[in-house]
Coordinates of C-alpha atoms and ligand atoms in Angstrom, one line a residue:
M832 CA 11.0 -37.2 11.6
Q833 CA 13.5 -39.0 13.7
S834 CA 15.4 -42.0 12.6
L835 CA 16.3 -45.2 14.6
Q836 CA 18.7 -48.0 14.0
Q837 CA 17.7 -51.5 14.9
P838 CA 19.0 -54.4 13.0
P839 CA 16.1 -56.8 12.5
K840 CA 18.4 -59.8 13.0
D841 CA 19.8 -58.5 16.3
P842 CA 19.3 -61.4 18.7
A843 CA 18.0 -59.2 21.6
F844 CA 15.5 -57.6 19.2
V845 CA 14.4 -61.0 17.8
Q846 CA 13.7 -62.3 21.3
N847 CA 12.0 -59.1 22.4
P848 CA 11.1 -56.4 19.9
Y849 CA 8.7 -54.6 22.2
P850 CA 11.2 -52.2 23.9
F851 CA 12.3 -51.0 20.4
Y852 CA 8.7 -50.5 19.4
E853 CA 8.1 -48.5 22.6
R854 CA 11.1 -46.3 21.9
A855 CA 10.0 -45.8 18.3
R856 CA 6.4 -44.9 19.3
A857 CA 7.6 -42.3 21.7
L858 CA 9.2 -40.4 18.9
G859 CA 5.9 -39.5 17.3
P860 CA 3.5 -41.2 14.9
F861 CA 6.2 -41.9 12.3
F862 CA 10.0 -42.7 12.4
L863 CA 12.6 -43.7 9.9
W864 CA 13.7 -47.2 10.4
D865 CA 17.3 -46.8 9.2
D866 CA 18.0 -50.5 8.7
Y867 CA 15.1 -50.7 6.2
T868 CA 15.3 -47.1 5.0
L869 CA 11.6 -47.2 5.6
V870 CA 9.2 -44.8 7.2
C871 CA 7.4 -46.8 9.8
T872 CA 4.6 -46.4 12.4
G873 CA 3.7 -48.3 15.5
N874 CA 1.0 -45.7 16.4
A875 CA -2.4 -47.5 16.6
A876 CA -4.3 -44.6 15.0
A877 CA -1.9 -44.2 12.1
V878 CA -1.7 -48.0 11.4
N879 CA -5.5 -48.2 11.4
A880 CA -5.9 -45.1 9.2
I881 CA -3.4 -46.3 6.6
F882 CA -4.8 -49.9 6.5
R883 CA -8.2 -48.4 5.7
D884 CA -7.1 -45.6 3.4
R885 CA -7.7 -46.4 -0.3
R886 CA -5.0 -43.9 -1.2
F887 CA -2.5 -46.6 0.1
G888 CA -2.2 -50.1 -1.3
R889 CA 0.0 -53.2 -1.5
E890 CA 0.8 -52.9 -5.2
P891 CA 3.9 -50.8 -5.8
V892 CA 3.6 -47.8 -8.0
D893 CA 6.8 -48.5 -9.9
P894 CA 7.6 -52.2 -9.5
L895 CA 11.3 -53.0 -9.4
P896 CA 12.5 -55.3 -12.1
I897 CA 12.4 -59.0 -11.1
P898 CA 15.7 -60.9 -11.2
P899 CA 15.2 -63.8 -13.6
H900 CA 16.1 -66.4 -11.0
L901 CA 13.1 -65.2 -8.9
A902 CA 10.6 -65.2 -11.8
P903 CA 8.7 -68.4 -10.7
F904 CA 8.0 -66.9 -7.2
Y905 CA 6.7 -63.6 -8.6
A906 CA 4.7 -65.4 -11.2
V907 CA 2.7 -66.9 -8.3
E908 CA 2.5 -63.5 -6.5
A909 CA 1.2 -61.9 -9.6
H910 CA -2.1 -63.6 -9.1
S911 CA -2.3 -63.5 -5.4
M912 CA -5.1 -61.3 -3.9
L913 CA -2.7 -60.3 -1.1
E914 CA -0.5 -58.6 -3.6
L915 CA -3.2 -57.0 -5.7
E916 CA -5.5 -54.0 -5.5
P917 CA -9.0 -53.5 -7.0
P918 CA -10.4 -54.5 -9.4
R919 CA -8.4 -57.7 -9.5
H920 CA -8.3 -58.0 -5.7
T921 CA -12.1 -57.6 -5.4
R922 CA -12.8 -60.4 -7.9
L923 CA -10.3 -62.9 -6.4
R924 CA -11.4 -62.1 -2.8
N925 CA -15.1 -62.4 -3.6
L926 CA -14.6 -65.7 -5.3
V927 CA -12.7 -67.0 -2.3
L928 CA -15.3 -65.6 0.1
R929 CA -18.0 -67.3 -1.8
A930 CA -16.4 -70.6 -1.1
F931 CA -15.0 -69.7 2.3
T932 CA -18.4 -69.2 4.0
S933 CA -19.0 -68.9 7.7
R934 CA -21.1 -72.1 7.5
R935 CA -18.2 -73.9 6.0
I936 CA -15.8 -72.6 8.7
A937 CA -18.2 -73.4 11.5
G938 CA -18.6 -76.9 10.0
L939 CA -14.9 -77.5 10.6
A940 CA -15.4 -77.3 14.4
P941 CA -16.0 -81.1 14.9
D942 CA -12.9 -81.8 12.8
I943 CA -10.7 -79.3 14.8
T944 CA -12.0 -80.8 18.1
A945 CA -11.2 -84.4 17.0
L946 CA -7.8 -83.5 15.6
A947 CA -6.8 -81.4 18.6
T948 CA -7.9 -84.2 20.9
E949 CA -6.1 -86.9 18.9
L950 CA -2.9 -84.8 18.9
A951 CA -3.1 -84.0 22.6
E952 CA -3.6 -87.6 23.4
S953 CA -0.5 -88.7 21.4
F954 CA 2.2 -86.6 23.1
P955 CA 5.4 -88.4 23.8
R956 CA 6.6 -89.0 27.3
G957 CA 9.2 -86.7 28.8
D958 CA 10.0 -83.4 27.3
F959 CA 9.0 -82.7 23.7
D960 CA 8.5 -79.8 21.3
L961 CA 4.8 -78.7 21.4
L962 CA 5.3 -76.8 18.1
T963 CA 5.9 -80.0 16.1
A964 CA 3.6 -82.2 18.2
F965 CA 0.6 -79.8 18.3
A966 CA 0.9 -76.3 17.0
Q967 CA 2.1 -77.3 13.5
P968 CA 0.0 -80.3 12.6
L969 CA -3.3 -78.9 13.6
P970 CA -3.6 -75.9 11.3
V971 CA -1.8 -77.5 8.4
R972 CA -4.1 -80.5 8.4
I973 CA -7.2 -78.4 8.8
I974 CA -6.4 -76.1 5.9
A975 CA -5.4 -79.1 3.8
R976 CA -8.8 -80.7 4.6
L977 CA -10.6 -77.5 3.8
L978 CA -9.0 -77.2 0.4
G979 CA -9.2 -80.9 -0.3
V980 CA -5.5 -81.6 -0.4
P981 CA -4.6 -85.0 0.9
E982 CA -3.4 -84.8 4.5
E983 CA -0.4 -87.0 3.7
M984 CA 0.8 -83.9 1.9
A985 CA 1.1 -82.0 5.2
P986 CA 4.9 -82.4 5.5
D987 CA 5.4 -81.2 1.9
L988 CA 3.0 -78.2 2.5
L989 CA 5.0 -77.3 5.7
R990 CA 8.3 -77.6 3.9
W991 CA 7.2 -75.6 0.8
S992 CA 5.6 -72.8 2.8
N993 CA 8.5 -72.5 5.2
A994 CA 10.8 -72.1 2.3
M995 CA 8.5 -69.6 0.5
V996 CA 8.1 -67.3 3.5
G997 CA 11.9 -66.9 3.5
M998 CA 11.3 -64.5 0.6
Y999 CA 9.8 -62.0 3.1
M1000 CA 12.5 -62.2 5.7
A1001 CA 15.1 -59.6 6.7
G1002 CA 18.6 -60.5 5.5
R1003 CA 17.4 -62.8 2.7
T1004 CA 20.3 -64.8 1.2
R1005 CA 20.7 -66.3 -2.3
E1006 CA 20.4 -69.7 -0.6
M1007 CA 17.0 -68.8 0.9
E1008 CA 15.9 -67.5 -2.5
D1009 CA 16.9 -70.7 -4.2
R1010 CA 15.1 -72.8 -1.6
A1011 CA 12.0 -70.6 -2.0
I1012 CA 12.1 -71.0 -5.8
A1013 CA 12.5 -74.7 -5.7
A1014 CA 9.6 -74.9 -3.2
T1015 CA 7.4 -72.7 -5.5
T1016 CA 8.1 -74.8 -8.5
D1017 CA 7.2 -78.0 -6.7
F1018 CA 4.1 -76.5 -5.1
V1019 CA 2.9 -75.2 -8.5
A1020 CA 3.5 -78.5 -10.2
F1021 CA 1.7 -80.4 -7.5
L1022 CA -1.3 -78.0 -7.6
R1023 CA -1.5 -77.9 -11.4
A1024 CA -1.8 -81.7 -11.4
Y1025 CA -4.2 -81.6 -8.5
V1026 CA -6.5 -79.1 -10.1
E1027 CA -6.7 -81.3 -13.2
E1028 CA -7.6 -84.3 -11.0
R1029 CA -10.3 -82.3 -9.3
R1030 CA -11.7 -81.1 -12.6
A1031 CA -12.1 -84.7 -13.5
R1032 CA -13.4 -85.8 -10.1
P1033 CA -15.1 -82.9 -8.3
A1034 CA -15.4 -83.3 -4.5
D1035 CA -17.0 -81.3 -1.6
D1036 CA -14.0 -79.1 -1.0
L1037 CA -12.7 -75.6 -1.6
I1038 CA -10.6 -76.4 -4.7
T1039 CA -13.7 -77.9 -6.4
Q1040 CA -15.7 -74.8 -5.5
L1041 CA -13.0 -72.5 -6.9
I1042 CA -12.9 -74.5 -10.1
A1043 CA -16.7 -74.4 -10.3
A1044 CA -16.5 -70.6 -9.9
E1045 CA -14.0 -70.5 -12.8
M1046 CA -16.3 -72.6 -15.0
E1047 CA -19.3 -70.4 -14.2
G1048 CA -17.7 -67.7 -16.3
E1049 CA -16.1 -65.9 -13.3
K1050 CA -12.8 -66.0 -15.2
L1051 CA -10.6 -67.5 -12.4
S1052 CA -7.8 -68.7 -14.6
T1053 CA -5.8 -71.8 -13.7
D1054 CA -2.9 -69.6 -12.7
E1055 CA -5.1 -67.6 -10.4
L1056 CA -6.5 -70.8 -8.9
I1057 CA -3.0 -72.0 -8.2
S1058 CA -1.9 -68.7 -6.6
T1059 CA -5.1 -68.6 -4.5
C1060 CA -4.5 -72.2 -3.3
I1061 CA -0.9 -71.4 -2.4
L1062 CA -1.9 -68.3 -0.6
L1063 CA -4.6 -70.1 1.4
L1064 CA -2.4 -73.0 2.2
N1065 CA 0.6 -70.9 3.3
A1066 CA -1.3 -68.0 5.0
G1067 CA -3.7 -70.7 6.4
H1068 CA -1.2 -72.2 8.7
E1069 CA 2.1 -70.3 9.2
A1070 CA 0.5 -67.5 11.3
T1071 CA -1.8 -69.9 13.2
V1072 CA 1.1 -72.2 14.1
H1073 CA 3.0 -69.3 15.7
T1074 CA -0.1 -67.9 17.4
I1075 CA -0.6 -71.2 19.1
G1076 CA 3.1 -71.3 20.1
N1077 CA 3.3 -67.7 21.3
G1078 CA 0.0 -68.1 23.1
V1079 CA 0.9 -71.3 25.0
K1080 CA 4.2 -69.6 26.0
T1081 CA 2.4 -66.6 27.3
L1082 CA -0.3 -68.6 29.1
L1083 CA 2.4 -70.6 30.9
E1084 CA 4.8 -67.8 31.6
T1085 CA 2.1 -65.6 33.0
R1086 CA 0.6 -68.5 35.0
T1087 CA -2.8 -67.6 33.6
P1088 CA -5.5 -69.6 35.5
L1089 CA -7.3 -72.3 33.5
S1090 CA -10.5 -70.4 34.0
A1091 CA -9.3 -68.1 31.1
L1092 CA -9.9 -71.0 28.8
A1093 CA -13.4 -71.7 30.0
P1094 CA -16.2 -71.4 27.4
D1095 CA -17.3 -68.0 28.6
A1096 CA -13.7 -66.6 28.6
I1097 CA -11.9 -68.3 25.7
E1098 CA -12.9 -65.7 23.0
A1099 CA -11.5 -62.8 25.0
T1100 CA -8.3 -64.8 25.9
V1101 CA -7.7 -65.6 22.3
E1102 CA -8.0 -62.0 21.3
E1103 CA -5.6 -61.0 24.1
I1104 CA -3.1 -63.7 22.8
L1105 CA -3.4 -62.2 19.3
R1106 CA -3.0 -58.6 20.6
F1107 CA -0.2 -59.4 23.0
D1108 CA 2.3 -61.3 20.9
P1109 CA 1.1 -61.6 17.3
P1110 CA 3.0 -63.8 14.7
L1111 CA 3.3 -61.2 11.9
H1112 CA 4.8 -57.8 12.8
M1113 CA 5.1 -55.7 9.7
F1114 CA 3.2 -55.1 6.5
T1115 CA 3.9 -52.3 4.1
R1116 CA 1.8 -50.1 1.9
H1117 CA 2.5 -47.8 -1.0
A1118 CA 1.0 -44.3 -1.4
Y1119 CA -0.9 -43.8 -4.6
E1120 CA -1.1 -40.0 -4.4
E1121 CA 0.2 -37.3 -2.1
V1122 CA -1.5 -37.9 1.3
E1123 CA -1.0 -36.5 4.8
V1124 CA -1.3 -38.7 7.8
M1125 CA -0.9 -37.3 11.3
G1126 CA 1.4 -34.6 10.2
H1127 CA 3.5 -36.7 7.8
T1128 CA 3.2 -36.1 4.0
F1129 CA 3.6 -39.2 1.8
R1130 CA 4.3 -38.6 -1.9
R1131 CA 3.1 -40.9 -4.6
G1132 CA 5.2 -44.0 -4.6
D1133 CA 6.4 -43.7 -1.0
Q1134 CA 6.3 -46.8 1.1
V1135 CA 5.3 -47.1 4.8
G1136 CA 5.8 -49.9 7.2
L1137 CA 2.9 -50.7 9.6
L1138 CA 4.1 -52.3 12.8
L1139 CA 1.2 -54.4 13.9
A1140 CA 2.7 -55.6 17.2
A1141 CA 3.7 -52.1 18.1
A1142 CA 0.2 -50.7 17.4
N1143 CA -1.2 -53.5 19.6
R1144 CA 0.7 -52.1 22.5
D1145 CA 0.1 -48.4 22.0
P1146 CA -0.6 -46.9 25.4
G1147 CA -2.8 -44.3 23.7
Q1148 CA -5.1 -47.3 22.9
W1149 CA -4.6 -49.8 25.6
D1150 CA -4.3 -49.7 29.4
Q1151 CA -1.2 -51.4 30.6
P1152 CA -0.4 -52.6 27.1
D1153 CA 2.6 -54.7 28.2
R1154 CA 0.6 -56.8 30.5
F1155 CA -1.3 -59.9 29.3
I1156 CA -4.8 -59.4 30.7
P1157 CA -7.2 -62.0 29.2
T1158 CA -10.2 -60.3 30.8
R1159 CA -9.5 -56.9 29.3
P1160 CA -12.6 -55.3 27.6
A1161 CA -12.8 -56.3 23.9
K1162 CA -11.3 -53.8 21.5
P1163 CA -10.0 -54.4 18.0
H1164 CA -6.3 -55.2 17.6
V1165 CA -4.6 -55.1 14.2
S1166 CA -3.1 -58.6 14.2
F1167 CA -5.3 -59.6 11.3
G1168 CA -4.8 -56.2 9.5
A1169 CA -7.8 -54.0 8.7
G1170 CA -9.6 -52.6 5.6
L1171 CA -9.5 -54.2 2.2
H1172 CA -7.0 -56.9 2.9
F1173 CA -8.3 -57.8 6.3
C1174 CA -7.4 -61.5 6.9
V1175 CA -9.8 -63.8 5.0
G1176 CA -8.8 -66.6 7.4
A1177 CA -9.5 -64.7 10.7
P1178 CA -12.7 -66.7 11.5
L1179 CA -10.9 -70.0 10.9
A1180 CA -7.8 -69.0 12.9
R1181 CA -10.0 -67.8 15.8
L1182 CA -12.0 -71.0 15.7
E1183 CA -8.8 -73.2 15.7
L1184 CA -7.4 -71.2 18.7
Q1185 CA -10.6 -71.2 20.6
I1186 CA -11.0 -75.0 20.3
A1187 CA -7.4 -76.1 20.4
L1188 CA -6.1 -74.2 23.5
P1189 CA -8.9 -75.5 25.9
I1190 CA -8.4 -79.0 24.7
L1191 CA -4.6 -78.8 25.2
F1192 CA -4.9 -77.5 28.8
R1193 CA -7.8 -79.6 29.8
R1194 CA -6.0 -82.7 28.7
H1195 CA -2.6 -81.6 30.2
P1196 CA -3.3 -79.3 33.1
N1197 CA 0.3 -79.7 34.3
L1198 CA 1.8 -78.5 31.1
T1199 CA 5.2 -77.0 32.0
L1200 CA 7.9 -75.2 30.1
V1201 CA 11.2 -77.1 30.2
A1202 CA 13.3 -74.3 29.0
S1203 CA 12.7 -70.6 28.3
P1204 CA 11.4 -70.8 24.7
A1205 CA 13.4 -68.8 22.1
Y1206 CA 12.0 -67.0 19.1
A1207 CA 13.4 -67.9 15.7
D1208 CA 15.4 -65.3 13.7
V1209 CA 12.6 -64.8 11.1
Y1210 CA 11.6 -61.1 11.4
H1211 CA 9.0 -59.7 10.3
F1212 CA 7.5 -63.0 11.4
H1213 CA 7.6 -63.6 15.2
G1214 CA 7.4 -67.2 16.2
L1215 CA 9.2 -69.7 18.4
G1216 CA 12.0 -72.0 17.1
A1217 CA 10.7 -74.6 19.5
L1218 CA 8.5 -74.9 22.5
R1219 CA 9.8 -77.6 24.8
V1220 CA 7.4 -78.7 27.5
T1221 CA 6.5 -81.7 29.7
T1222 CA 3.0 -82.8 30.6
Ligands
HEM1136 C1 -3.6 -66.2 13.6 C2 -3.5 -66.4 12.3 C3 -3.5 -65.4 11.3 C4 -3.0 -64.1 11.3 C5 -2.3 -63.4 12.5 C6 -3.2 -63.5 10.0 C7 -2.8 -62.2 9.6 C8 -3.1 -61.6 8.4 C9 -2.9 -60.3 8.1 C10 -2.3 -59.2 9.0 C11 -3.3 -60.0 6.8 C12 -3.4 -58.7 6.1 C13 -2.1 -58.4 5.4 C14 -2.1 -57.0 4.8 O1 -3.1 -56.2 5.0 O2 -1.1 -56.6 4.2 C15 -3.8 -61.3 6.3 C16 -4.3 -61.5 5.1 C17 -4.8 -62.7 4.6 N1 -4.9 -63.9 5.3 FE1 -4.4 -64.2 7.3 N2 -3.8 -64.5 9.2 C18 -4.0 -65.6 9.9 C19 -4.6 -66.8 9.5 C20 -5.0 -67.0 8.2 C21 -5.7 -68.2 7.8 C22 -6.1 -69.4 8.7 C23 -6.0 -68.0 6.5 C24 -6.7 -68.9 5.4 C25 -7.4 -69.9 5.7 C26 -5.5 -66.7 6.1 C27 -5.6 -66.2 4.8 C28 -5.3 -64.9 4.5 C29 -5.6 -64.3 3.2 C30 -6.1 -65.1 2.0 C31 -5.2 -63.0 3.2 C32 -5.2 -61.9 2.1 C33 -6.5 -61.1 2.1 C34 -6.5 -60.0 1.1 O3 -5.4 -59.7 0.5 O4 -7.6 -59.5 0.8 N3 -5.0 -66.1 7.2 N4 -3.7 -62.3 7.3

């Protein structure tokens, strides 16, 4: 297996990781990413196979000791379905899915429409940042509403989640860790009090339903409830914010005609946005036994990096993968993962994108980039630092 060097904080890579992915993919199904000392794959077949193979999972075989100053963060992770494998994963995921029904998601459509319209009608004059004016407030306020968290909390939720995702970034510093821990502590304290309030005064929201599930003997502990809410609130907007940002950038840069946002075209356009420039680029898995995938043998405990954005541009899978073609025939991409941990929020994220983008462009058909938008140095996330536009 060949190895490649590519610092994940290299400015050219942050702005455009795709040439590196192409080089890596050309070496074969797997390569050693030197900077992470990690075997990785951007091969679509390998990424799909590993996502779906139960001999791989997210829980490490031999977890590393947790430094005491990071304990509050990992105490939350310890109850997060995203970090667990069956049987605990199954129980937590099923409880969430019971509350997160397709009816409840579809029922959010009028709210998403009203909020997207309200935001699009309140843009400032001159040039402004579309991320803060549109892409951020929409998903954060919708996920807050869904869970039943007051919308006035939106700025806190954004701040906490921004700090917490720092724990997953390349080149994490002690300062980033301290910010993440402070945010975790505040977030947990807020939710603990809020869960108590909801216990006393149930409402028609997801937190109340999760509490009810707990009380019906489903054994969702308060700690599990808090971890689940944090996961939903964080996962529920970070990636959607950046998909809106990356998507608007792509639509404008490629001068995609507005017909791509028409009711009969929007679903395909959103899938192409997700394929072409997804907000999350790498997830890892651990091998639970010796297993061979496309010629590479993993031993128990080995870790593998799955490069979603690279798999989405695998020429073995896609025609002209580097071109944004909203009319391309539907085919599954891996931006929401696959298998057991497939994104719980995919239907909500899709609905938000399918509603918000047409409203934005219908309201502002002359939306124009003011400057070439730059991606933030946040790998393995891939989102813009700002998206300055005029209407
Ligand atoms: C465009 C937006 C989104 C993208 C690209 C995205 C992507 C992903 C990916 C790739 C995974 C799987 C990670 C893995 O297998 O290791 C995942 C899991 C998850 N996502 Fe999303 N997500 C998005 C929006 C959302 C939303 C809106 C919510 C909640 C409302 C959400 C909640 C979750 C949860 C709870 C999991 C964990 C599922 C499990 O472990 O079984 N996501 N997401």
